[in-house]
GROMACS .gro file of C-alpha atoms in nm:
model
  271
    1MET     CA    1   2.419  -0.299  -3.066
    2ASN     CA    2   2.432  -0.489  -3.395
    3VAL     CA    3   2.112  -0.687  -3.452
    4GLN     CA    4   2.304  -0.916  -3.689
    5ASN     CA    5   2.495  -1.047  -3.385
    6LEU     CA    6   2.177  -1.194  -3.236
    7SER     CA    7   2.120  -1.567  -3.250
    8LYS     CA    8   1.796  -1.708  -3.387
    9ASN     CA    9   1.680  -1.793  -3.034
   10GLU     CA   10   1.763  -1.447  -2.897
   11PHE     CA   11   1.572  -1.279  -3.178
   12LYS     CA   12   1.279  -1.516  -3.121
   13ILE     CA   13   1.272  -1.436  -2.748
   14TYR     CA   14   1.284  -1.062  -2.809
   15LEU     CA   15   0.999  -1.072  -3.064
   16GLU     CA   16   0.788  -1.304  -2.848
   17ALA     CA   17   0.834  -1.077  -2.544
   18LYS     CA   18   0.720  -0.778  -2.752
   19LYS     CA   19   0.423  -0.976  -2.882
   20ARG     CA   20   0.321  -1.055  -2.523
   21ASN     CA   21   0.370  -0.689  -2.423
   22LYS     CA   22   0.635  -0.790  -2.171
   23LYS     CA   23   0.835  -0.499  -2.035
   24VAL     CA   24   1.001  -0.706  -1.765
   25LEU     CA   25   1.118  -1.060  -1.833
   26ALA     CA   26   1.135  -1.327  -1.562
   27ILE     CA   27   1.304  -1.664  -1.586
   28ASP     CA   28   0.965  -1.842  -1.590
   29ASP     CA   29   0.859  -1.633  -1.892
   30LEU     CA   30   1.159  -1.757  -2.084
   31ILE     CA   31   1.099  -2.120  -1.989
   32ASP     CA   32   0.741  -2.081  -2.114
   33MET     CA   33   0.854  -1.924  -2.443
   34LEU     CA   34   1.131  -2.170  -2.525
   35HIS     CA   35   1.012  -2.486  -2.347
   36GLU     CA   36   1.368  -2.528  -2.223
   37SER     CA   37   1.524  -2.608  -1.886
   38LYS     CA   38   1.592  -2.341  -1.626
   39SER     CA   39   1.968  -2.362  -1.682
   40GLN     CA   40   1.923  -2.312  -2.058
   41ALA     CA   41   1.689  -2.017  -1.995
   42TYR     CA   42   1.943  -1.855  -1.760
   43HIS     CA   43   2.212  -1.900  -2.025
   44GLN     CA   44   1.992  -1.724  -2.284
   45LEU     CA   45   1.927  -1.435  -2.046
   46TYR     CA   46   2.297  -1.405  -1.972
   47LYS     CA   47   2.382  -1.380  -2.344
   48MET     CA   48   2.102  -1.131  -2.415
   49ASN     CA   49   2.217  -0.916  -2.125
   50LYS     CA   50   2.575  -0.917  -2.256
   51LYS     CA   51   2.452  -0.809  -2.600
   52GLY     CA   52   2.244  -0.520  -2.463
   53LEU     CA   53   1.895  -0.650  -2.542
   54ILE     CA   54   1.797  -0.661  -2.177
   55LYS     CA   55   1.916  -0.524  -1.842
   56ARG     CA   56   1.958  -0.737  -1.531
   57LEU     CA   57   1.766  -0.617  -1.225
   58LYS     CA   58   1.836  -0.917  -1.005
   59ASN     CA   59   1.881  -1.290  -1.046
   60GLY     CA   60   1.617  -1.413  -1.293
   61LEU     CA   61   1.458  -1.072  -1.358
   62TYR     CA   62   1.542  -0.846  -1.653
   63VAL     CA   63   1.410  -0.529  -1.817
   64ILE     CA   64   1.356  -0.549  -2.194
   65TYR     CA   65   1.478  -0.244  -2.383
   66PRO     CA   66   1.231  -0.091  -2.631
   67ASP     CA   67   1.335  -0.161  -2.989
   68HIS     CA   68   1.364   0.208  -3.078
   69LEU     CA   69   1.620   0.254  -2.798
   70LEU     CA   70   1.843  -0.045  -2.861
   71PHE     CA   71   2.119   0.178  -2.991
   72ASN     CA   72   2.084   0.431  -2.706
   73VAL     CA   73   2.009   0.215  -2.404
   74GLN     CA   74   2.212   0.442  -2.176
   75TYR     CA   75   1.923   0.690  -2.194
   76TYR     CA   76   1.654   0.438  -2.104
   77VAL     CA   77   1.491   0.428  -1.759
   78GLU     CA   78   1.247   0.141  -1.710
   79ASP     CA   79   0.904   0.190  -1.554
   80PRO     CA   80   0.954   0.083  -1.190
   81ILE     CA   81   0.585  -0.012  -1.156
   82GLN     CA   82   0.638  -0.277  -1.425
   83VAL     CA   83   0.937  -0.405  -1.231
   84LEU     CA   84   0.751  -0.398  -0.899
   85LYS     CA   85   0.469  -0.625  -1.017
   86GLN     CA   86   0.722  -0.894  -1.111
   87LEU     CA   87   0.889  -0.907  -0.769
   88SER     CA   88   0.617  -1.092  -0.582
   89GLU     CA   89   0.283  -1.264  -0.616
   90PRO     CA   90   0.054  -1.177  -0.447
   91TYR     CA   91   0.115  -0.802  -0.430
   92PHE     CA   92  -0.052  -0.465  -0.447
   93VAL     CA   93   0.096  -0.118  -0.485
   94SER     CA   94   0.045   0.063  -0.155
   95HIS     CA   95   0.117   0.354   0.080
   96TYR     CA   96   0.272   0.663  -0.083
   97THR     CA   97   0.300   0.492  -0.422
   98ALA     CA   98  -0.074   0.422  -0.421
   99LEU     CA   99  -0.134   0.786  -0.328
  100ASP     CA  100   0.073   0.885  -0.629
  101LEU     CA  101  -0.133   0.663  -0.862
  102TYR     CA  102  -0.448   0.831  -0.727
  103GLY     CA  103  -0.295   1.173  -0.796
  104LEU     CA  104  -0.288   1.263  -0.426
  105SER     CA  105   0.085   1.262  -0.344
  106GLN     CA  106   0.246   1.587  -0.235
  107ARG     CA  107   0.585   1.524  -0.395
  108SER     CA  108   0.768   1.283  -0.622
  109LEU     CA  109   0.962   1.007  -0.449
  110ASN     CA  110   1.204   0.757  -0.594
  111ILE     CA  111   1.089   0.496  -0.341
  112LEU     CA  112   0.804   0.267  -0.444
  113TYR     CA  113   0.607   0.062  -0.192
  114PHE     CA  114   0.408  -0.256  -0.239
  115THR     CA  115   0.236  -0.488   0.006
  116THR     CA  116   0.290  -0.863  -0.009
  117THR     CA  117   0.271  -1.173   0.208
  118LYS     CA  118   0.600  -1.305   0.071
  119ASN     CA  119   0.944  -1.252   0.219
  120VAL     CA  120   1.084  -1.031  -0.058
  121LYS     CA  121   1.399  -0.822  -0.048
  122PRO     CA  122   1.404  -0.454  -0.156
  123LEU     CA  123   1.528  -0.385  -0.507
  124ASN     CA  124   1.770  -0.093  -0.530
  125GLN     CA  125   1.835   0.051  -0.876
  126GLU     CA  126   2.020   0.363  -0.985
  127THR     CA  127   1.709   0.582  -1.015
  128TYR     CA  128   1.462   0.415  -0.778
  129LEU     CA  129   1.418   0.186  -0.478
  130ILE     CA  130   1.135  -0.068  -0.451
  131LYS     CA  131   1.048  -0.163  -0.093
  132PRO     CA  132   0.809  -0.441   0.012
  133VAL     CA  133   0.575  -0.405   0.309
  134ILE     CA  134   0.543  -0.763   0.429
  135VAL     CA  135   0.216  -0.850   0.606
  136ARG     CA  136   0.043  -1.161   0.736
  137GLN     CA  137  -0.227  -1.313   0.517
  138LYS     CA  138  -0.511  -1.171   0.731
  139TYR     CA  139  -0.392  -0.817   0.653
  140PHE     CA  140  -0.369  -0.877   0.278
  141PHE     CA  141  -0.697  -0.721   0.167
  142GLY     CA  142  -0.845  -0.407   0.016
  143TYR     CA  143  -0.705  -0.376  -0.334
  144ILE     CA  144  -0.833  -0.336  -0.688
  145GLN     CA  145  -0.695  -0.366  -1.040
  146ILE     CA  146  -0.640  -0.055  -1.249
  147ASN     CA  147  -0.531  -0.019  -1.610
  148LEU     CA  148  -0.197   0.156  -1.629
  149GLU     CA  149  -0.057   0.203  -1.980
  150ASN     CA  150  -0.251  -0.100  -2.111
  151ASP     CA  151  -0.139  -0.318  -1.824
  152LEU     CA  152  -0.336  -0.432  -1.517
  153ILE     CA  153  -0.179  -0.329  -1.186
  154ASN     CA  154  -0.294  -0.428  -0.835
  155VAL     CA  155  -0.325  -0.121  -0.613
  156SER     CA  156  -0.480  -0.063  -0.271
  157ASP     CA  157  -0.829   0.084  -0.297
  158LEU     CA  158  -0.889   0.433  -0.163
  159GLU     CA  159  -1.011   0.316   0.178
  160ARG     CA  160  -0.715   0.082   0.231
  161THR     CA  161  -0.476   0.352   0.111
  162ILE     CA  162  -0.615   0.598   0.367
  163LEU     CA  163  -0.570   0.347   0.650
  164ASP     CA  164  -0.222   0.246   0.533
  165ILE     CA  165  -0.084   0.600   0.528
  166ILE     CA  166  -0.239   0.688   0.865
  167ASN     CA  167  -0.114   0.363   1.014
  168ARG     CA  168   0.235   0.399   0.862
  169PRO     CA  169   0.298   0.770   0.794
  170ASP     CA  170   0.668   0.687   0.774
  171LEU     CA  171   0.587   0.522   0.439
  172ALA     CA  172   0.402   0.833   0.321
  173HIS     CA  173   0.655   1.109   0.395
  174GLY     CA  174   0.513   1.188   0.740
  175PHE     CA  175   0.184   1.302   0.889
  176GLU     CA  176   0.204   1.646   0.729
  177ASP     CA  177   0.195   1.494   0.380
  178VAL     CA  178  -0.066   1.240   0.490
  179ILE     CA  179  -0.305   1.511   0.607
  180LYS     CA  180  -0.255   1.728   0.299
  181SER     CA  181  -0.314   1.426   0.075
  182ILE     CA  182  -0.636   1.339   0.259
  183LEU     CA  183  -0.754   1.698   0.223
  184GLY     CA  184  -0.702   1.661  -0.152
  185ILE     CA  185  -0.938   1.365  -0.189
  186ASP     CA  186  -1.237   1.445  -0.409
  187GLN     CA  187  -1.360   1.088  -0.456
  188GLU     CA  188  -1.645   0.939  -0.255
  189ILE     CA  189  -1.532   0.725   0.037
  190ASN     CA  190  -1.716   0.408   0.132
  191TYR     CA  191  -1.743   0.453   0.509
  192SER     CA  192  -1.890   0.107   0.569
  193LYS     CA  193  -1.584  -0.038   0.399
  194LEU     CA  194  -1.356   0.190   0.599
  195LEU     CA  195  -1.511   0.065   0.925
  196ASP     CA  196  -1.477  -0.294   0.808
  197TYR     CA  197  -1.110  -0.241   0.727
  198LEU     CA  198  -1.053  -0.074   1.064
  199SER     CA  199  -1.200  -0.375   1.241
  200LYS     CA  200  -0.966  -0.604   1.044
  201PHE     CA  201  -0.666  -0.395   1.146
  202ASN     CA  202  -0.795  -0.409   1.506
  203LYS     CA  203  -0.557  -0.139   1.624
  204LYS     CA  204  -0.701   0.107   1.877
  205VAL     CA  205  -0.461   0.393   1.804
  206LEU     CA  206  -0.557   0.372   1.435
  207PHE     CA  207  -0.924   0.412   1.532
  208GLN     CA  208  -0.822   0.716   1.738
  209ARG     CA  209  -0.615   0.875   1.462
  210ILE     CA  210  -0.895   0.827   1.208
  211GLY     CA  211  -1.149   0.962   1.455
  212TYR     CA  212  -0.943   1.269   1.538
  213LEU     CA  213  -0.857   1.352   1.176
  214PHE     CA  214  -1.203   1.288   1.031
  215ASP     CA  215  -1.361   1.489   1.311
  216THR     CA  216  -1.164   1.804   1.223
  217PRO     CA  217  -1.387   2.058   1.044
  218ALA     CA  218  -1.161   2.070   0.736
  219ILE     CA  219  -1.154   1.695   0.669
  220LYS     CA  220  -1.515   1.642   0.780
  221ARG     CA  221  -1.626   1.904   0.529
  222GLN     CA  222  -1.396   1.790   0.246
  223LEU     CA  223  -1.483   1.419   0.274
  224ASN     CA  224  -1.849   1.454   0.376
  225VAL     CA  225  -1.782   1.244   0.685
  226PRO     CA  226  -2.115   1.112   0.818
  227ASP     CA  227  -2.196   1.159   1.186
  228ASP     CA  228  -2.292   0.792   1.207
  229PHE     CA  229  -1.934   0.693   1.116
  230LEU     CA  230  -1.785   0.919   1.383
  231ASN     CA  231  -2.039   0.811   1.645
  232LYS     CA  232  -1.940   0.446   1.597
  233LEU     CA  233  -1.577   0.540   1.655
  234LYS     CA  234  -1.664   0.753   1.957
  235ALA     CA  235  -1.850   0.461   2.117
  236ILE     CA  236  -1.525   0.263   2.152
  237ASN     CA  237  -1.345   0.266   2.486
  238TYR     CA  238  -0.995   0.410   2.434
  239SER     CA  239  -0.684   0.448   2.646
  240ILE     CA  240  -0.474   0.764   2.622
  241ASN     CA  241  -0.235   0.745   2.326
  242TYR     CA  242   0.015   0.965   2.148
  243PHE     CA  243  -0.088   1.063   1.796
  244GLY     CA  244   0.249   0.968   1.646
  245PHE     CA  245   0.509   0.702   1.705
  246SER     CA  246   0.718   0.912   1.942
  247ARG     CA  247   0.604   1.062   2.271
  248GLU     CA  248   0.600   1.409   2.120
  249LYS     CA  249   0.447   1.675   2.342
  250GLY     CA  250   0.127   1.834   2.222
  251ILE     CA  251  -0.234   1.920   2.297
  252TYR     CA  252  -0.455   1.659   2.462
  253ASN     CA  253  -0.777   1.587   2.272
  254LYS     CA  254  -1.030   1.467   2.528
  255GLN     CA  255  -1.278   1.325   2.277
  256TRP     CA  256  -1.026   1.092   2.114
  257LYS     CA  257  -0.788   1.060   2.410
  258LEU     CA  258  -0.497   1.157   2.190
  259ILE     CA  259  -0.197   1.378   2.258
  260VAL     CA  260  -0.164   1.560   1.926
  261PRO     CA  261   0.156   1.752   1.839
  262THR     CA  262   0.117   2.126   1.785
  263ARG     CA  263   0.262   2.092   1.434
  264ILE     CA  264  -0.030   1.863   1.342
  265HIS     CA  265  -0.284   2.115   1.477
  266SER     CA  266  -0.120   2.396   1.281
  267ILE     CA  267  -0.169   2.222   0.944
  268PHE     CA  268  -0.542   2.283   0.965
  269ASN     CA  269  -0.494   2.659   1.009
  270ASP     CA  270  -0.471   2.693   0.630
  271TYR     CA  271  -0.800   2.511   0.566
   0.00000   0.00000   0.00000
């Protein structure tokens, strides 16, 4: 790309975006920078995209190429987390992607998950897929802000992450990965908060799954699970449930009234 081909406005936008540490540019950012109409802002984005300054992700959302790569943009892969945070407000990074940010994931995935209350469509790019988990307002809780490469990112806290992956193992590469990730936790868990979150979910089978898993010797030892926490879960009146989504045959656990697949039992043999 020849920088001399840039208009004064295009150069101004690029420099202002860099000044604001913008890695992803939305239409509202441009309106704020230029104090122009939406149609004028769209026209500027269109021209900048054609000239190779930015890359279109979807209507009104563009990645800004780093200045040192402007002549080799074919080698540039944007940070999908930076893209994700621009897709919806409110949001928080969740499920397996949150596990990854905590250093607990078992493998690298090119699918990124975030939780939001807005009706947002997935964003499919060449090297990654961003998928929203859309929830009602009453389930939008349990997140913190972390600093990621000098940028603040909303991410589910550890307790919410644990509940999310046990509630939706399909968004965490299955129960096998979920259990191995939990066994890798070396941070202190706030069990009062975990109980509070469980009550907000108000889902009996989730209580049962948590109870069963946290009552296993391996997890109980690794996470220092207090007896008081387990006793509160045991005091609840449960119906018989299957551990997973399908009616997979397994071993009946009388304490938690769960039918647990043999493959889940076998994971703990190595711990």
